[in-house]
Tab-separated table of C-alpha atoms in Angstrom:
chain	number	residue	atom	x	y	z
A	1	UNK	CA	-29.157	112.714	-67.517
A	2	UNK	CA	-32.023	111.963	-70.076
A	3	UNK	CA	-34.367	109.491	-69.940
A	4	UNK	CA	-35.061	107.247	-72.856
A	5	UNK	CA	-38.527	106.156	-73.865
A	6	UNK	CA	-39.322	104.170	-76.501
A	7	UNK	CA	-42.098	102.669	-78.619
A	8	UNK	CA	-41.713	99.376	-80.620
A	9	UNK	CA	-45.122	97.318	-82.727
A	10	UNK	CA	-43.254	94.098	-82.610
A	11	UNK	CA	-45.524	92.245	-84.870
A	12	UNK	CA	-47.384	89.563	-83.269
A	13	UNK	CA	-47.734	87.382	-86.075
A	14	UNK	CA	-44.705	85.051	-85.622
A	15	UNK	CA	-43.498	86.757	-82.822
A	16	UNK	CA	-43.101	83.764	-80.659
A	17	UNK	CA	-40.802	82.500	-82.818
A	18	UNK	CA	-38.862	85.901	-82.625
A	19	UNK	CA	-38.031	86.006	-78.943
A	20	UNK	CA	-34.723	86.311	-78.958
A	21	UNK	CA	-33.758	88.518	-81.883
A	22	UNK	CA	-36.867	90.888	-80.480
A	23	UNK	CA	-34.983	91.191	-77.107
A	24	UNK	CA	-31.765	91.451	-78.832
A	25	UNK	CA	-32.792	94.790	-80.593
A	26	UNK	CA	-34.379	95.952	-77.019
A	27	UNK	CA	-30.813	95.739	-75.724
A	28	UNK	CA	-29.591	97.302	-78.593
A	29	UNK	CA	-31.935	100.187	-78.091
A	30	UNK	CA	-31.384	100.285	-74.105
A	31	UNK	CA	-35.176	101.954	-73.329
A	32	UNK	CA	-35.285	102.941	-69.689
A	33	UNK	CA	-39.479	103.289	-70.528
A	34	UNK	CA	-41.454	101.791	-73.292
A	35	UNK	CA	-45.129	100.907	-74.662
A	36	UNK	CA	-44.854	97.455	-76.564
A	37	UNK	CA	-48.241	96.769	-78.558
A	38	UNK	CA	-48.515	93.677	-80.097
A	39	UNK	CA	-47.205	91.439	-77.739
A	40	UNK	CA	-49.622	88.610	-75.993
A	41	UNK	CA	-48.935	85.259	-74.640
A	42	UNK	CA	-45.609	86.222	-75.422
A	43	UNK	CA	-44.760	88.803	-73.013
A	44	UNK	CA	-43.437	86.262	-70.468
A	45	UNK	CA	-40.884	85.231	-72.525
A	46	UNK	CA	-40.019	88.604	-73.684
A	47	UNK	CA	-39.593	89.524	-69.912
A	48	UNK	CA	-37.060	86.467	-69.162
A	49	UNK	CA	-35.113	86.522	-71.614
A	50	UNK	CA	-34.358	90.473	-71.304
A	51	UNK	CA	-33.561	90.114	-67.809
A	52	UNK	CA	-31.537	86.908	-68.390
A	53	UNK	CA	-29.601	89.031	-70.848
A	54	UNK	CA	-29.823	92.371	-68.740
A	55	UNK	CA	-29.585	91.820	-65.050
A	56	UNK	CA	-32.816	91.072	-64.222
A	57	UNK	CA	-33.484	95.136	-64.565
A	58	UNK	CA	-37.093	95.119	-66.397
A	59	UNK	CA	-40.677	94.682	-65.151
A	60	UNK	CA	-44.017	95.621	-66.720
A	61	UNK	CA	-46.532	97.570	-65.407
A	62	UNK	CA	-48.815	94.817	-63.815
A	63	UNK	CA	-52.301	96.528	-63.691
A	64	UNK	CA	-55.383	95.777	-65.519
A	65	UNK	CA	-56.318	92.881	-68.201
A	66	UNK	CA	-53.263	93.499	-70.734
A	67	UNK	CA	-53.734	90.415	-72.428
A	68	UNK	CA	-57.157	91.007	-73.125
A	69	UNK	CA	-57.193	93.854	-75.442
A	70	UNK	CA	-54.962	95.005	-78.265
A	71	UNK	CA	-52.970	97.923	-75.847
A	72	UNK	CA	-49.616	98.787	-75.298
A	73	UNK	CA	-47.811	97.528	-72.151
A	74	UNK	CA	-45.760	99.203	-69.989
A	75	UNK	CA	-42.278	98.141	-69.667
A	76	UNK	CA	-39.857	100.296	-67.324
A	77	UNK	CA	-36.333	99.615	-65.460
A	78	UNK	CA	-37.457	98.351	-62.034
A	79	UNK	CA	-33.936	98.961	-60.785
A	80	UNK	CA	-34.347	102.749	-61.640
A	81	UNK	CA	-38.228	102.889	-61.089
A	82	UNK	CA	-40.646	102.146	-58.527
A	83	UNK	CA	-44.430	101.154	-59.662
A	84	UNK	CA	-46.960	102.836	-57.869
A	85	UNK	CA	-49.819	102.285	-59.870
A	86	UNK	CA	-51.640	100.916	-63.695
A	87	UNK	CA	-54.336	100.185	-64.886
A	88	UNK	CA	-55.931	99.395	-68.348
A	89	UNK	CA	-59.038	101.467	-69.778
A	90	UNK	CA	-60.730	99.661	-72.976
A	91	UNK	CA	-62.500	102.278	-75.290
A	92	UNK	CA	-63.624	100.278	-78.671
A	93	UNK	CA	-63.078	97.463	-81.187
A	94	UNK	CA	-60.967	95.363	-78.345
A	95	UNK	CA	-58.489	98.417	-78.210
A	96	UNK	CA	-57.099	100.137	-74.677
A	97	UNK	CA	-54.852	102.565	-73.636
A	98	UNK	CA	-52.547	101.451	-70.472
A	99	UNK	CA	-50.878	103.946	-68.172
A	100	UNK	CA	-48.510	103.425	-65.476
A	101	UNK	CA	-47.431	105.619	-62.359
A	102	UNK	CA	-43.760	105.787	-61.886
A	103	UNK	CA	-41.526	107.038	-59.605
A	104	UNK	CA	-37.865	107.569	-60.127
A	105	UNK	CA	-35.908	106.123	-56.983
A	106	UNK	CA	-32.983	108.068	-57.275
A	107	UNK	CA	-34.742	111.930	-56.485
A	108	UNK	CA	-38.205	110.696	-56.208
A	109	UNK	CA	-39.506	112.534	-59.417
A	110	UNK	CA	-42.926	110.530	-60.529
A	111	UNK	CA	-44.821	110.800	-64.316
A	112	UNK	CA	-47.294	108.969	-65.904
A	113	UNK	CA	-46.685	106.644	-68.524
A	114	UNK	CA	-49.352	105.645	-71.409
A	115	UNK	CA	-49.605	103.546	-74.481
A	116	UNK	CA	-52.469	102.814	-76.865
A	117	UNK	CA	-52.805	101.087	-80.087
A	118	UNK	CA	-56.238	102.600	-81.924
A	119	UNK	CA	-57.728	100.373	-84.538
A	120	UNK	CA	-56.017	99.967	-87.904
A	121	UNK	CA	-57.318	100.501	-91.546
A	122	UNK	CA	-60.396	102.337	-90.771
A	123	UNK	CA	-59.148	106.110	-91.650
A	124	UNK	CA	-58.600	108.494	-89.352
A	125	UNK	CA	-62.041	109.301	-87.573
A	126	UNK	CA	-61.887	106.143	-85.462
A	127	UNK	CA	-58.184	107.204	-84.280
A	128	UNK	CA	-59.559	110.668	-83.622
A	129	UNK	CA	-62.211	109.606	-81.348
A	130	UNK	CA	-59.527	107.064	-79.747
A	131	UNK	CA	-56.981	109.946	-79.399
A	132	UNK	CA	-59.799	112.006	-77.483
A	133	UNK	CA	-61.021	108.985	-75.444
A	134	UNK	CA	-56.997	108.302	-74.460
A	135	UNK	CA	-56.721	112.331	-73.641
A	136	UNK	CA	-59.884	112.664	-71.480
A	137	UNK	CA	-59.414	109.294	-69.743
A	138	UNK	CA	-55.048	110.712	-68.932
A	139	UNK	CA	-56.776	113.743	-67.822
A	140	UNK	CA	-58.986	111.790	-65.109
A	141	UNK	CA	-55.887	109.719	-64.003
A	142	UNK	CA	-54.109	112.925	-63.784
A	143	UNK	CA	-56.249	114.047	-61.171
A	144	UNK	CA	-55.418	111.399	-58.961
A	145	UNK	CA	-52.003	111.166	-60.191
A	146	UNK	CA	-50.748	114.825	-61.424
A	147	UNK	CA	-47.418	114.104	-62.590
A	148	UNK	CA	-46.468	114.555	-66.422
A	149	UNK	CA	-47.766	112.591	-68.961
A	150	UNK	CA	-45.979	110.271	-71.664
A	151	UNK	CA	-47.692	109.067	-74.485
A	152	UNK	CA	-46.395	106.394	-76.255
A	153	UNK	CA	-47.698	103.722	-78.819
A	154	UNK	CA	-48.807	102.567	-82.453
A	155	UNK	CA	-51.376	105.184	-83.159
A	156	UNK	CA	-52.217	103.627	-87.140
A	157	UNK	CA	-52.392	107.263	-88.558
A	158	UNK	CA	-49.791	109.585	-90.006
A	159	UNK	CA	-48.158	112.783	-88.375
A	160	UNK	CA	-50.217	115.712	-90.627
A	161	UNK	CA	-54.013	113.483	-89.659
A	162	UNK	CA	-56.671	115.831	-87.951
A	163	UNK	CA	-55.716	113.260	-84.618
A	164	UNK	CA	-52.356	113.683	-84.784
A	165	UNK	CA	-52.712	117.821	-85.025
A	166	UNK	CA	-55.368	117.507	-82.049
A	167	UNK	CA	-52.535	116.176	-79.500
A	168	UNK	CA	-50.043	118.402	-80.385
A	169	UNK	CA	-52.598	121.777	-80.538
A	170	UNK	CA	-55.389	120.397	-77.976
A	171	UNK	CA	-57.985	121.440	-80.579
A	172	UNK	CA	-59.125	120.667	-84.355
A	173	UNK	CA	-61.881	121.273	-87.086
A	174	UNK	CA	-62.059	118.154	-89.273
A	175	UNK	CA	-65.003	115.924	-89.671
A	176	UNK	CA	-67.542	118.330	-89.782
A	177	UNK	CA	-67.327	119.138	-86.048
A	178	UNK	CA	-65.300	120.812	-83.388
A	179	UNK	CA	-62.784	118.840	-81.231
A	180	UNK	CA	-60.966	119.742	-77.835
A	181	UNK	CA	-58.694	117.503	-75.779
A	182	UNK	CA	-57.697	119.298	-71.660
A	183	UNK	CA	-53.749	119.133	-73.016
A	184	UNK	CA	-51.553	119.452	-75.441
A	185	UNK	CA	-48.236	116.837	-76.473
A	186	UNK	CA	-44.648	117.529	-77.984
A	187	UNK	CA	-43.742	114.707	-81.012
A	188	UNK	CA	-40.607	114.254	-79.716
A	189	UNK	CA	-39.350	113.017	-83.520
A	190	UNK	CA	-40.961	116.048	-85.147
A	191	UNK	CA	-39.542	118.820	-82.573
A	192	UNK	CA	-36.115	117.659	-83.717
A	193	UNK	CA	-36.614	116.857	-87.044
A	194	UNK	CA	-39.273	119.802	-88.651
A	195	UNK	CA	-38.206	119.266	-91.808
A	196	UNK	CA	-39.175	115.344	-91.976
A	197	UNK	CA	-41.394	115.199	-89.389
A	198	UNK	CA	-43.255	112.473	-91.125
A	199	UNK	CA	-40.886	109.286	-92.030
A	200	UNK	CA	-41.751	106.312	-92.925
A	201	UNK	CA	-41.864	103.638	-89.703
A	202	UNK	CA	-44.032	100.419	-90.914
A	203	UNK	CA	-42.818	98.458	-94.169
A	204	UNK	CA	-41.846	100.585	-96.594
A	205	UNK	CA	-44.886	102.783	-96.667
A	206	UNK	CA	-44.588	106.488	-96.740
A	207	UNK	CA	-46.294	107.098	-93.463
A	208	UNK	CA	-45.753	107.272	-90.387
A	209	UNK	CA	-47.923	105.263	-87.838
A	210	UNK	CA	-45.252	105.006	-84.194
A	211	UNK	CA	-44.941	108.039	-81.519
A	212	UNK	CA	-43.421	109.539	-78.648
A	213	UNK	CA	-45.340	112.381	-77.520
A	214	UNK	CA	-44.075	114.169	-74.160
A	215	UNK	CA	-47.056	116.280	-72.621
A	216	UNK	CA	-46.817	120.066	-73.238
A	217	UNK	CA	-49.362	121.631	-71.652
A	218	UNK	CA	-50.576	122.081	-68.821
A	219	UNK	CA	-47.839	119.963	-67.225
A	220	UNK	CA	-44.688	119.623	-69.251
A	221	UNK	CA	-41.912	116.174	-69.085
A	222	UNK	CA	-39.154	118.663	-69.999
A	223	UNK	CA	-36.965	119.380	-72.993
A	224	UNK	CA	-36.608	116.760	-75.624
A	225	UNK	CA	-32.852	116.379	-76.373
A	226	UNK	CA	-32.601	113.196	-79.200
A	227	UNK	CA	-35.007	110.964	-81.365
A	228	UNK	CA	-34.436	107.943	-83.417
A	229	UNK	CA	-36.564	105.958	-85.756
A	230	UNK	CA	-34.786	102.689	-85.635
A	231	UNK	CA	-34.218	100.662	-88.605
A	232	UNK	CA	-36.366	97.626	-89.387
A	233	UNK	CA	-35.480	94.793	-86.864
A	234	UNK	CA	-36.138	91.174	-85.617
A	235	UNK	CA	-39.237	90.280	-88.304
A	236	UNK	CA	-40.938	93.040	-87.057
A	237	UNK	CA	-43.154	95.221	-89.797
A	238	UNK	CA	-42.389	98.203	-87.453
A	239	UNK	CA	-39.558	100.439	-87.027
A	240	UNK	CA	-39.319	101.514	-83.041
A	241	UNK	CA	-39.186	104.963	-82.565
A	242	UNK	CA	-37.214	106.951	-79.196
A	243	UNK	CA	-37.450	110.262	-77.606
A	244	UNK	CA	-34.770	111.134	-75.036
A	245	UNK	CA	-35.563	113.944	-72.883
A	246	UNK	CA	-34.788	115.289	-69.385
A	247	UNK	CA	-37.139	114.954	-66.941
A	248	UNK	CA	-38.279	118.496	-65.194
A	249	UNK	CA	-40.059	119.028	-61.889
């Protein structure tokens, strides 16, 4: 049975005015995992009213100062998972990457969950040296925790940027230097879709900034089996993006 993940920027500007057509679309989209950035004082009502709507199902990932830095929390199906462990790591300009330990509690299978929201507007060398920061500080947590990695989040570059290339090969030239990351990440959108890997998922700009990425090497999630970008929702600026994939020991 696969496992949905999915990543939604649901536009804090306005957003707490928003609350219920934002959960609505949730619903709609039926994520058993996903990274939210842009949520704040809002993510109590977020919470409520999805499990007034869904059976009191959801939880976030509790661990570390998520409403102090512009992240990506953690929400998961606390009636399918059990939360072992999170924590939030800041790395620059009031940005952090959040990961979660979770273990299934139907066969006991266990990954690690991550979202991150790099700064936005500044090219992509700052998103680089985020996407290695996020990489080396998985890799640590990995020790303690070595289950597969998912990597979720607004990431405020496009698919064919020198950060981008790094997670999927675990290496890149660009900006006059040498760069190396200890794994490597499927884009569970572009796997399916190699001829469009690239669509647009903010506004109308041609661009892509919101991703899935399922850990390749050196511990894989499993085979990706469906992706969505979903269409333009509930004020958000964002389109939400999924990757559906069964879960491998």
């Amino acid at each position: 049975q696969p496992t949905r993940f999915v990543t939604w920027n649901l536009y804090v500007f306005t957003l707490a005015g928003r609350i219920n057509p934002v959960v609505d679309e949730m619903m709609r989209m039926q994520p058993e995992i996903a990274a939210i950035p842009e949520m704040w004082h809002e993510k109590g009502a977020i919470l409520s009213r999805l499990n007034q709507l869904s059976g009191n199902v959801y939880s976030f990932a509790s661990g570390g100062a998520t409403e102090q830095f512009n992240d990506a929390d953690i929400l998961f199906r606390s009636d399918k998972w059990e939360h072992l462990a999170s924590d939030l790591v800041p790395f620059s300009a009031g940005r952090a990457v959040n990961w979660a330990a979770l273990r299934r509690k139907s066969d006991g299978y266990t990954l690690l969950v991550s979202g991150t929201h790099p700064l936005c507007c500044r090219g992509d060398y700052v998103v680089m040296e985020a996407m290695q920061f996020v990489a080396q500080t998985l890799a640590q947590v990995q020790q303690q925790h070595p289950y597969p990695i998912v990597l979720m989040g607004d990431l405020n570059t496009g698919y064919f940027q020198p950060s981008q290339q790094l997670l999927r090969h675990g290496h890149m030239d660009a900006f006059g230097r040498h760069w190396e990351i200890p794994m490597t990440f499927t884009d569970a959108w572009a796997e399916l879709h190699p001829g469009n890997p690239d669509p647009s998922t903010i506004n109308d700009d041609p661009v892509r900034l919101d991703y899935v990425y399922f850990q390749k090497t050196p511990i894989s999630v499993g085979p990706i089996v469906q992706s969505q970008v979903w269409p333009r929702a509930a004020g958000s600026d964002h389109r939400a993006v999924s990757g559906d994939v069964v879960l491998q020991r």
